[in-house]
Amino acid sequence: FTQSATGARVEHAQARLLLGERPRAPEPLPLDEIRRELRRQYSKAENYALLGKAGFGYGETFQVTEDIYCNDHASLCRLHIKGDEHGFDFHPALVDGALRATFWVNQRLAQEDFRLSVPFSLGEIYFYDRLPDTCLAYACLREQVMDITKFDITLCDTQGRVVATLKDFCTR
């Protein structure tokens, strides 16, 4: 929330947190099969150059995307953070990188007129284990209705073991 000039509280987001037993993680992702389907590949340098052209200047801590594989329906991004000295179970930079993986679905660097979508809702988050310093974000397009695009994002370790899922991430 923020406070307006008159001192009124303005809410910008809300959530409901349900605590319970940790759910069982889904089956590991078949990473080799996924990579074969994702024929376009981009480097860290290409990623941050394109984001820079769009006006986003990520500091070193938030430059976690190392490489990207994508097609018109999904993307797989390798994320890495250099030593988590703060001891986060889910480092904010890795979560941010996972959400940005949706940008690469149906993206082509050759496009000069690209648009970044604005995230506006997330249906559910399931955490099965701590995010490792190097992990993969697999973003899949669920549906597109008018200007709203909905994704599911799966975070896994480098062997495909699922550590978190984000359902119904919506952008416009």
Short mmCIF file of N, CA and C in Angstrom, two decimals:
data_model
loop_
_atom_site.label_atom_id
_atom_site.label_comp_id
_atom_site.label_asym_id
_atom_site.label_seq_id
_atom_site.Cartn_x
_atom_site.Cartn_y
_atom_site.Cartn_z
N PHE A 1 0.84 -1.18 0.00
CA PHE A 1 0.00 0.00 0.00
C PHE A 1 0.88 1.24 0.00
N THR A 2 0.26 2.32 -0.39
CA THR A 2 0.90 3.63 -0.28
C THR A 2 -0.12 4.56 0.36
N GLN A 3 0.34 5.73 0.71
CA GLN A 3 -0.56 6.74 1.23
C GLN A 3 -0.67 7.87 0.23
N SER A 4 -1.90 8.29 0.01
CA SER A 4 -2.13 9.40 -0.91
C SER A 4 -1.70 10.71 -0.25
N ALA A 5 -1.75 11.78 -1.00
CA ALA A 5 -1.37 13.10 -0.49
C ALA A 5 -2.25 13.51 0.69
N THR A 6 -3.47 12.97 0.74
CA THR A 6 -4.38 13.30 1.85
C THR A 6 -4.19 12.36 3.03
N GLY A 7 -3.30 11.39 2.90
CA GLY A 7 -3.04 10.44 3.98
C GLY A 7 -3.88 9.19 3.92
N ALA A 8 -4.74 9.07 2.91
CA ALA A 8 -5.57 7.87 2.77
C ALA A 8 -4.71 6.69 2.31
N ARG A 9 -5.02 5.53 2.82
CA ARG A 9 -4.30 4.31 2.45
C ARG A 9 -4.84 3.79 1.11
N VAL A 10 -3.92 3.55 0.15
CA VAL A 10 -4.29 3.05 -1.16
C VAL A 10 -3.68 1.65 -1.32
N GLU A 11 -4.54 0.62 -1.40
CA GLU A 11 -4.06 -0.75 -1.57
C GLU A 11 -3.74 -1.00 -3.04
N HIS A 12 -2.62 -1.70 -3.28
CA HIS A 12 -2.21 -2.03 -4.64
C HIS A 12 -2.28 -3.51 -4.92
N ALA A 13 -2.34 -4.31 -3.87
CA ALA A 13 -2.39 -5.76 -4.04
C ALA A 13 -2.99 -6.39 -2.79
N GLN A 14 -3.50 -7.59 -2.98
CA GLN A 14 -3.98 -8.34 -1.84
C GLN A 14 -3.75 -9.82 -2.10
N ALA A 15 -3.68 -10.57 -1.03
CA ALA A 15 -3.43 -12.01 -1.17
C ALA A 15 -4.04 -12.73 0.02
N ARG A 16 -4.18 -14.03 -0.15
CA ARG A 16 -4.62 -14.90 0.92
C ARG A 16 -3.60 -16.01 1.04
N LEU A 17 -3.08 -16.22 2.22
CA LEU A 17 -2.06 -17.22 2.46
C LEU A 17 -2.66 -18.34 3.28
N LEU A 18 -2.58 -19.56 2.73
CA LEU A 18 -3.07 -20.73 3.43
C LEU A 18 -1.88 -21.59 3.80
N LEU A 19 -1.70 -21.81 5.08
CA LEU A 19 -0.61 -22.64 5.55
C LEU A 19 -1.13 -24.03 5.84
N GLY A 20 -0.34 -25.00 5.52
CA GLY A 20 -0.72 -26.39 5.77
C GLY A 20 0.47 -27.27 5.50
N GLU A 21 0.21 -28.53 5.37
CA GLU A 21 1.30 -29.44 5.04
C GLU A 21 1.82 -29.13 3.65
N ARG A 22 3.12 -29.28 3.51
CA ARG A 22 3.75 -29.03 2.21
C ARG A 22 3.23 -30.07 1.21
N PRO A 23 2.69 -29.62 0.08
CA PRO A 23 2.18 -30.58 -0.90
C PRO A 23 3.32 -31.37 -1.55
N ARG A 24 2.97 -32.51 -2.07
CA ARG A 24 3.96 -33.34 -2.77
C ARG A 24 4.26 -32.72 -4.13
N ALA A 25 5.53 -32.66 -4.47
CA ALA A 25 5.97 -32.06 -5.74
C ALA A 25 5.51 -32.91 -6.92
N PRO A 26 5.22 -32.27 -8.05
CA PRO A 26 4.91 -33.02 -9.27
C PRO A 26 6.12 -33.82 -9.74
N GLU A 27 5.90 -34.68 -10.70
CA GLU A 27 6.98 -35.47 -11.30
C GLU A 27 8.03 -34.53 -11.90
N PRO A 28 9.29 -34.97 -11.94
CA PRO A 28 10.34 -34.12 -12.53
C PRO A 28 10.03 -33.77 -14.00
N LEU A 29 10.51 -32.62 -14.41
CA LEU A 29 10.34 -32.20 -15.80
C LEU A 29 11.31 -32.94 -16.71
N PRO A 30 10.87 -33.35 -17.90
CA PRO A 30 11.76 -34.01 -18.87
C PRO A 30 12.56 -32.94 -19.64
N LEU A 31 13.63 -32.44 -19.03
CA LEU A 31 14.34 -31.28 -19.56
C LEU A 31 14.90 -31.48 -20.96
N ASP A 32 15.45 -32.65 -21.26
CA ASP A 32 16.00 -32.88 -22.61
C ASP A 32 14.90 -32.79 -23.66
N GLU A 33 13.76 -33.36 -23.36
CA GLU A 33 12.62 -33.31 -24.30
C GLU A 33 12.12 -31.87 -24.47
N ILE A 34 12.03 -31.15 -23.39
CA ILE A 34 11.58 -29.75 -23.45
C ILE A 34 12.55 -28.92 -24.29
N ARG A 35 13.85 -29.08 -24.07
CA ARG A 35 14.84 -28.30 -24.84
C ARG A 35 14.75 -28.59 -26.34
N ARG A 36 14.49 -29.86 -26.69
CA ARG A 36 14.37 -30.21 -28.12
C ARG A 36 13.20 -29.49 -28.77
N GLU A 37 12.12 -29.26 -28.02
CA GLU A 37 10.94 -28.59 -28.57
C GLU A 37 11.12 -27.08 -28.68
N LEU A 38 12.02 -26.52 -27.89
CA LEU A 38 12.22 -25.07 -27.85
C LEU A 38 13.40 -24.71 -28.74
N ARG A 39 13.12 -24.37 -29.97
CA ARG A 39 14.15 -24.27 -31.00
C ARG A 39 14.91 -22.94 -31.03
N ARG A 40 14.35 -21.89 -30.49
CA ARG A 40 15.06 -20.61 -30.47
C ARG A 40 15.85 -20.50 -29.17
N GLN A 41 17.05 -19.95 -29.27
CA GLN A 41 17.90 -19.82 -28.09
C GLN A 41 18.50 -18.42 -28.05
N TYR A 42 18.56 -17.84 -26.82
CA TYR A 42 19.12 -16.52 -26.63
C TYR A 42 20.06 -16.54 -25.43
N SER A 43 21.05 -15.66 -25.48
CA SER A 43 22.06 -15.58 -24.42
C SER A 43 21.67 -14.54 -23.37
N LYS A 44 22.42 -14.54 -22.31
CA LYS A 44 22.26 -13.53 -21.26
C LYS A 44 22.44 -12.13 -21.85
N ALA A 45 23.45 -11.95 -22.66
CA ALA A 45 23.72 -10.63 -23.25
C ALA A 45 22.56 -10.17 -24.13
N GLU A 46 22.03 -11.07 -24.96
CA GLU A 46 20.89 -10.70 -25.82
C GLU A 46 19.66 -10.35 -24.96
N ASN A 47 19.44 -11.10 -23.92
CA ASN A 47 18.30 -10.87 -23.04
C ASN A 47 18.35 -9.47 -22.44
N TYR A 48 19.46 -9.13 -21.79
CA TYR A 48 19.52 -7.85 -21.10
C TYR A 48 19.68 -6.68 -22.05
N ALA A 49 20.23 -6.90 -23.23
CA ALA A 49 20.27 -5.83 -24.24
C ALA A 49 18.85 -5.49 -24.69
N LEU A 50 18.03 -6.52 -24.93
CA LEU A 50 16.65 -6.28 -25.36
C LEU A 50 15.84 -5.62 -24.25
N LEU A 51 16.00 -6.09 -23.03
CA LEU A 51 15.29 -5.46 -21.91
C LEU A 51 15.76 -4.01 -21.71
N GLY A 52 17.04 -3.76 -21.92
CA GLY A 52 17.56 -2.40 -21.83
C GLY A 52 16.94 -1.48 -22.87
N LYS A 53 16.76 -2.01 -24.11
CA LYS A 53 16.11 -1.22 -25.16
C LYS A 53 14.68 -0.87 -24.78
N ALA A 54 14.06 -1.73 -23.98
CA ALA A 54 12.68 -1.48 -23.55
C ALA A 54 12.62 -0.57 -22.33
N GLY A 55 13.81 -0.13 -21.83
CA GLY A 55 13.84 0.80 -20.72
C GLY A 55 14.04 0.17 -19.35
N PHE A 56 14.36 -1.13 -19.31
CA PHE A 56 14.58 -1.80 -18.04
C PHE A 56 16.07 -1.96 -17.79
N GLY A 57 16.57 -1.33 -16.74
CA GLY A 57 17.98 -1.43 -16.39
C GLY A 57 18.14 -2.29 -15.15
N TYR A 58 18.42 -3.55 -15.34
CA TYR A 58 18.56 -4.48 -14.21
C TYR A 58 19.96 -4.39 -13.64
N GLY A 59 20.05 -4.22 -12.32
CA GLY A 59 21.34 -4.24 -11.65
C GLY A 59 21.88 -5.66 -11.63
N GLU A 60 23.13 -5.80 -11.25
CA GLU A 60 23.82 -7.09 -11.29
C GLU A 60 23.07 -8.17 -10.50
N THR A 61 22.55 -7.82 -9.34
CA THR A 61 21.85 -8.80 -8.50
C THR A 61 20.64 -9.39 -9.21
N PHE A 62 19.96 -8.60 -10.02
CA PHE A 62 18.75 -9.07 -10.69
C PHE A 62 19.01 -9.59 -12.10
N GLN A 63 20.26 -9.63 -12.54
CA GLN A 63 20.58 -10.22 -13.84
C GLN A 63 20.84 -11.72 -13.65
N VAL A 64 19.77 -12.45 -13.40
CA VAL A 64 19.88 -13.88 -13.07
C VAL A 64 19.66 -14.80 -14.25
N THR A 65 19.10 -14.31 -15.35
CA THR A 65 18.81 -15.17 -16.51
C THR A 65 20.09 -15.40 -17.29
N GLU A 66 20.51 -16.66 -17.35
CA GLU A 66 21.76 -17.03 -18.03
C GLU A 66 21.55 -17.40 -19.49
N ASP A 67 20.56 -18.21 -19.77
CA ASP A 67 20.25 -18.55 -21.16
C ASP A 67 18.79 -18.92 -21.27
N ILE A 68 18.29 -18.86 -22.52
CA ILE A 68 16.87 -18.97 -22.79
C ILE A 68 16.65 -19.88 -23.98
N TYR A 69 15.70 -20.79 -23.85
CA TYR A 69 15.20 -21.60 -24.96
C TYR A 69 13.71 -21.29 -25.06
N CYS A 70 13.19 -21.09 -26.28
CA CYS A 70 11.78 -20.73 -26.37
C CYS A 70 11.18 -21.10 -27.72
N ASN A 71 9.85 -21.10 -27.75
CA ASN A 71 9.08 -21.21 -28.99
C ASN A 71 7.81 -20.39 -28.80
N ASP A 72 6.80 -20.65 -29.63
CA ASP A 72 5.59 -19.84 -29.56
C ASP A 72 4.69 -20.18 -28.38
N HIS A 73 4.99 -21.26 -27.66
CA HIS A 73 4.09 -21.70 -26.58
C HIS A 73 4.76 -21.84 -25.22
N ALA A 74 6.09 -21.79 -25.18
CA ALA A 74 6.79 -22.02 -23.91
C ALA A 74 8.19 -21.44 -23.95
N SER A 75 8.78 -21.29 -22.76
CA SER A 75 10.19 -20.91 -22.66
C SER A 75 10.80 -21.64 -21.47
N LEU A 76 12.09 -21.87 -21.56
CA LEU A 76 12.86 -22.47 -20.48
C LEU A 76 14.07 -21.58 -20.26
N CYS A 77 14.15 -20.98 -19.08
CA CYS A 77 15.24 -20.06 -18.76
C CYS A 77 16.08 -20.63 -17.62
N ARG A 78 17.39 -20.64 -17.82
CA ARG A 78 18.28 -21.04 -16.73
C ARG A 78 18.60 -19.80 -15.93
N LEU A 79 18.34 -19.88 -14.63
CA LEU A 79 18.53 -18.76 -13.71
C LEU A 79 19.64 -19.10 -12.73
N HIS A 80 20.44 -18.10 -12.41
CA HIS A 80 21.53 -18.33 -11.45
C HIS A 80 21.76 -17.07 -10.63
N ILE A 81 21.86 -17.26 -9.33
CA ILE A 81 22.21 -16.15 -8.44
C ILE A 81 23.52 -16.50 -7.77
N LYS A 82 24.39 -15.52 -7.69
CA LYS A 82 25.72 -15.73 -7.10
C LYS A 82 25.62 -15.68 -5.59
N GLY A 83 25.63 -16.84 -4.96
CA GLY A 83 25.65 -16.92 -3.50
C GLY A 83 24.57 -16.12 -2.80
N ASP A 84 23.64 -16.79 -2.20
CA ASP A 84 22.55 -16.14 -1.49
C ASP A 84 22.96 -15.92 -0.04
N GLU A 85 23.65 -14.81 0.21
CA GLU A 85 24.13 -14.54 1.55
C GLU A 85 23.01 -14.15 2.51
N HIS A 86 21.81 -13.88 1.99
CA HIS A 86 20.70 -13.51 2.85
C HIS A 86 19.90 -14.72 3.33
N GLY A 87 20.15 -15.89 2.76
CA GLY A 87 19.49 -17.10 3.20
C GLY A 87 18.03 -17.22 2.80
N PHE A 88 17.63 -16.59 1.69
CA PHE A 88 16.25 -16.70 1.23
C PHE A 88 15.95 -18.12 0.77
N ASP A 89 14.76 -18.62 1.10
CA ASP A 89 14.30 -19.87 0.50
C ASP A 89 13.90 -19.63 -0.96
N PHE A 90 13.35 -18.44 -1.22
CA PHE A 90 12.92 -18.07 -2.57
C PHE A 90 13.43 -16.67 -2.84
N HIS A 91 14.67 -16.61 -3.32
CA HIS A 91 15.31 -15.31 -3.51
C HIS A 91 14.47 -14.47 -4.48
N PRO A 92 14.20 -13.21 -4.12
CA PRO A 92 13.38 -12.35 -4.98
C PRO A 92 13.90 -12.22 -6.41
N ALA A 93 15.20 -12.21 -6.60
CA ALA A 93 15.75 -12.09 -7.96
C ALA A 93 15.43 -13.33 -8.79
N LEU A 94 15.46 -14.51 -8.18
CA LEU A 94 15.12 -15.74 -8.91
C LEU A 94 13.63 -15.78 -9.24
N VAL A 95 12.80 -15.34 -8.30
CA VAL A 95 11.35 -15.30 -8.57
C VAL A 95 11.07 -14.29 -9.69
N ASP A 96 11.72 -13.14 -9.66
CA ASP A 96 11.57 -12.15 -10.71
C ASP A 96 12.00 -12.73 -12.06
N GLY A 97 13.13 -13.43 -12.08
CA GLY A 97 13.59 -14.07 -13.31
C GLY A 97 12.60 -15.10 -13.83
N ALA A 98 11.98 -15.84 -12.91
CA ALA A 98 10.98 -16.83 -13.32
C ALA A 98 9.78 -16.16 -13.96
N LEU A 99 9.33 -15.06 -13.39
CA LEU A 99 8.19 -14.34 -13.97
C LEU A 99 8.55 -13.76 -15.33
N ARG A 100 9.79 -13.27 -15.47
CA ARG A 100 10.24 -12.73 -16.77
C ARG A 100 10.38 -13.79 -17.84
N ALA A 101 10.42 -15.07 -17.45
CA ALA A 101 10.50 -16.14 -18.45
C ALA A 101 9.30 -16.10 -19.38
N THR A 102 8.17 -15.56 -18.90
CA THR A 102 6.98 -15.47 -19.75
C THR A 102 7.20 -14.52 -20.93
N PHE A 103 8.08 -13.55 -20.78
CA PHE A 103 8.38 -12.60 -21.85
C PHE A 103 8.86 -13.32 -23.12
N TRP A 104 9.57 -14.43 -22.93
CA TRP A 104 10.20 -15.10 -24.07
C TRP A 104 9.27 -16.03 -24.83
N VAL A 105 8.09 -16.29 -24.30
CA VAL A 105 7.12 -17.10 -25.03
C VAL A 105 6.65 -16.28 -26.22
N ASN A 106 6.83 -16.83 -27.41
CA ASN A 106 6.42 -16.18 -28.66
C ASN A 106 7.19 -14.89 -28.93
N GLN A 107 8.42 -14.81 -28.46
CA GLN A 107 9.24 -13.62 -28.68
C GLN A 107 10.32 -13.91 -29.72
N ARG A 108 10.58 -12.94 -30.54
CA ARG A 108 11.66 -13.05 -31.52
C ARG A 108 12.49 -11.78 -31.44
N LEU A 109 13.79 -11.93 -31.27
CA LEU A 109 14.65 -10.75 -31.14
C LEU A 109 14.62 -9.86 -32.37
N ALA A 110 14.31 -10.45 -33.53
CA ALA A 110 14.32 -9.66 -34.76
C ALA A 110 13.20 -8.63 -34.76
N GLN A 111 12.19 -8.81 -33.92
CA GLN A 111 11.08 -7.86 -33.88
C GLN A 111 11.57 -6.54 -33.31
N GLU A 112 11.37 -5.49 -34.05
CA GLU A 112 11.74 -4.17 -33.54
C GLU A 112 10.61 -3.57 -32.72
N ASP A 113 9.39 -4.02 -32.97
CA ASP A 113 8.22 -3.44 -32.31
C ASP A 113 7.70 -4.40 -31.24
N PHE A 114 8.56 -4.82 -30.33
CA PHE A 114 8.11 -5.72 -29.27
C PHE A 114 7.50 -4.91 -28.13
N ARG A 115 6.63 -5.57 -27.37
CA ARG A 115 6.01 -4.93 -26.21
C ARG A 115 6.19 -5.84 -25.01
N LEU A 116 6.52 -5.24 -23.89
CA LEU A 116 6.56 -6.00 -22.64
C LEU A 116 5.18 -5.93 -22.01
N SER A 117 4.71 -7.05 -21.53
CA SER A 117 3.42 -7.10 -20.86
C SER A 117 3.59 -6.74 -19.39
N VAL A 118 2.53 -6.25 -18.81
CA VAL A 118 2.54 -5.88 -17.40
C VAL A 118 1.85 -7.00 -16.61
N PRO A 119 2.54 -7.56 -15.62
CA PRO A 119 1.90 -8.59 -14.80
C PRO A 119 0.84 -7.97 -13.89
N PHE A 120 -0.30 -8.68 -13.73
CA PHE A 120 -1.31 -8.10 -12.85
C PHE A 120 -1.99 -9.10 -11.92
N SER A 121 -1.79 -10.40 -12.11
CA SER A 121 -2.35 -11.32 -11.11
C SER A 121 -1.63 -12.66 -11.16
N LEU A 122 -1.70 -13.34 -10.04
CA LEU A 122 -1.13 -14.69 -9.90
C LEU A 122 -2.12 -15.50 -9.09
N GLY A 123 -2.58 -16.61 -9.67
CA GLY A 123 -3.61 -17.40 -9.01
C GLY A 123 -3.13 -18.16 -7.80
N GLU A 124 -2.10 -18.99 -7.96
CA GLU A 124 -1.62 -19.85 -6.88
C GLU A 124 -0.12 -20.04 -6.98
N ILE A 125 0.51 -20.20 -5.81
CA ILE A 125 1.92 -20.53 -5.75
C ILE A 125 2.06 -21.74 -4.83
N TYR A 126 2.81 -22.73 -5.29
CA TYR A 126 3.11 -23.90 -4.46
C TYR A 126 4.63 -24.01 -4.34
N PHE A 127 5.11 -24.06 -3.11
CA PHE A 127 6.53 -24.23 -2.84
C PHE A 127 6.75 -25.64 -2.30
N TYR A 128 7.60 -26.40 -2.97
CA TYR A 128 7.87 -27.77 -2.56
C TYR A 128 9.23 -27.90 -1.87
N ASP A 129 10.13 -26.99 -2.20
CA ASP A 129 11.47 -27.02 -1.62
C ASP A 129 12.10 -25.64 -1.86
N ARG A 130 13.24 -25.42 -1.27
CA ARG A 130 14.00 -24.18 -1.43
C ARG A 130 14.48 -24.06 -2.88
N LEU A 131 14.48 -22.84 -3.43
CA LEU A 131 15.03 -22.62 -4.77
C LEU A 131 16.55 -22.74 -4.70
N PRO A 132 17.14 -23.60 -5.54
CA PRO A 132 18.60 -23.66 -5.56
C PRO A 132 19.18 -22.42 -6.24
N ASP A 133 20.47 -22.15 -6.00
CA ASP A 133 21.12 -20.98 -6.61
C ASP A 133 21.08 -21.02 -8.13
N THR A 134 21.08 -22.21 -8.72
CA THR A 134 20.89 -22.38 -10.16
C THR A 134 19.63 -23.21 -10.35
N CYS A 135 18.67 -22.64 -11.07
CA CYS A 135 17.41 -23.35 -11.31
C CYS A 135 16.91 -23.01 -12.71
N LEU A 136 15.84 -23.67 -13.10
CA LEU A 136 15.24 -23.45 -14.41
C LEU A 136 13.80 -23.00 -14.22
N ALA A 137 13.37 -22.04 -15.03
CA ALA A 137 11.98 -21.59 -15.03
C ALA A 137 11.37 -22.00 -16.37
N TYR A 138 10.33 -22.83 -16.31
CA TYR A 138 9.63 -23.32 -17.50
C TYR A 138 8.27 -22.64 -17.54
N ALA A 139 8.10 -21.69 -18.46
CA ALA A 139 6.86 -20.93 -18.58
C ALA A 139 6.06 -21.46 -19.76
N CYS A 140 4.82 -21.81 -19.52
CA CYS A 140 3.94 -22.35 -20.57
C CYS A 140 2.71 -21.46 -20.73
N LEU A 141 2.41 -21.14 -21.97
CA LEU A 141 1.22 -20.36 -22.29
C LEU A 141 -0.01 -21.23 -22.03
N ARG A 142 -0.93 -20.75 -21.20
CA ARG A 142 -2.18 -21.49 -20.94
C ARG A 142 -3.29 -21.01 -21.85
N GLU A 143 -3.47 -19.69 -21.91
CA GLU A 143 -4.51 -19.16 -22.78
C GLU A 143 -4.30 -17.68 -22.99
N GLN A 144 -4.89 -17.19 -24.08
CA GLN A 144 -4.84 -15.77 -24.38
C GLN A 144 -6.24 -15.35 -24.78
N VAL A 145 -6.80 -14.42 -24.01
CA VAL A 145 -8.14 -13.91 -24.28
C VAL A 145 -8.03 -12.40 -24.36
N MET A 146 -8.31 -11.88 -25.52
CA MET A 146 -8.17 -10.46 -25.81
C MET A 146 -6.76 -10.01 -25.43
N ASP A 147 -6.60 -9.07 -24.48
CA ASP A 147 -5.26 -8.58 -24.15
C ASP A 147 -4.68 -9.24 -22.90
N ILE A 148 -5.33 -10.28 -22.39
CA ILE A 148 -4.85 -10.97 -21.20
C ILE A 148 -4.23 -12.31 -21.59
N THR A 149 -3.00 -12.52 -21.13
CA THR A 149 -2.30 -13.77 -21.39
C THR A 149 -2.05 -14.46 -20.06
N LYS A 150 -2.36 -15.76 -20.02
CA LYS A 150 -2.24 -16.53 -18.78
C LYS A 150 -1.17 -17.60 -18.97
N PHE A 151 -0.29 -17.73 -17.96
CA PHE A 151 0.82 -18.68 -17.98
C PHE A 151 0.82 -19.54 -16.73
N ASP A 152 1.42 -20.71 -16.85
CA ASP A 152 1.84 -21.51 -15.70
C ASP A 152 3.35 -21.55 -15.75
N ILE A 153 3.99 -21.43 -14.59
CA ILE A 153 5.45 -21.43 -14.50
C ILE A 153 5.87 -22.51 -13.51
N THR A 154 6.80 -23.34 -13.94
CA THR A 154 7.35 -24.39 -13.08
C THR A 154 8.82 -24.09 -12.85
N LEU A 155 9.25 -24.09 -11.60
CA LEU A 155 10.66 -23.92 -11.26
C LEU A 155 11.21 -25.27 -10.83
N CYS A 156 12.39 -25.60 -11.36
CA CYS A 156 12.99 -26.88 -11.03
C CYS A 156 14.51 -26.73 -10.89
N ASP A 157 15.13 -27.75 -10.33
CA ASP A 157 16.60 -27.75 -10.27
C ASP A 157 17.13 -28.19 -11.63
N THR A 158 18.43 -28.27 -11.78
CA THR A 158 19.03 -28.58 -13.09
C THR A 158 18.80 -30.02 -13.52
N GLN A 159 18.27 -30.85 -12.63
CA GLN A 159 17.94 -32.24 -12.98
C GLN A 159 16.46 -32.40 -13.30
N GLY A 160 15.67 -31.32 -13.17
CA GLY A 160 14.24 -31.38 -13.46
C GLY A 160 13.35 -31.56 -12.25
N ARG A 161 13.92 -31.70 -11.06
CA ARG A 161 13.13 -31.88 -9.83
C ARG A 161 12.39 -30.58 -9.53
N VAL A 162 11.06 -30.62 -9.49
CA VAL A 162 10.23 -29.44 -9.32
C VAL A 162 10.32 -28.93 -7.88
N VAL A 163 10.59 -27.62 -7.74
CA VAL A 163 10.69 -26.99 -6.42
C VAL A 163 9.59 -25.97 -6.17
N ALA A 164 8.92 -25.49 -7.23
CA ALA A 164 7.80 -24.55 -7.07
C ALA A 164 6.98 -24.50 -8.35
N THR A 165 5.70 -24.20 -8.20
CA THR A 165 4.84 -23.97 -9.36
C THR A 165 4.04 -22.69 -9.12
N LEU A 166 3.89 -21.91 -10.18
CA LEU A 166 3.09 -20.68 -10.16
C LEU A 166 2.01 -20.86 -11.19
N LYS A 167 0.77 -20.84 -10.75
CA LYS A 167 -0.38 -21.11 -11.63
C LYS A 167 -1.12 -19.82 -11.93
N ASP A 168 -1.59 -19.73 -13.16
CA ASP A 168 -2.45 -18.62 -13.58
C ASP A 168 -1.79 -17.26 -13.40
N PHE A 169 -0.55 -17.13 -13.86
CA PHE A 169 0.13 -15.83 -13.87
C PHE A 169 -0.39 -15.06 -15.08
N CYS A 170 -1.02 -13.92 -14.84
CA CYS A 170 -1.66 -13.17 -15.91
C CYS A 170 -0.92 -11.87 -16.21
N THR A 171 -0.79 -11.57 -17.50
CA THR A 171 -0.18 -10.32 -17.95
C THR A 171 -1.11 -9.68 -18.97
N ARG A 172 -0.91 -8.39 -19.18
CA ARG A 172 -1.63 -7.71 -20.27
C ARG A 172 -0.79 -6.60 -20.82
#
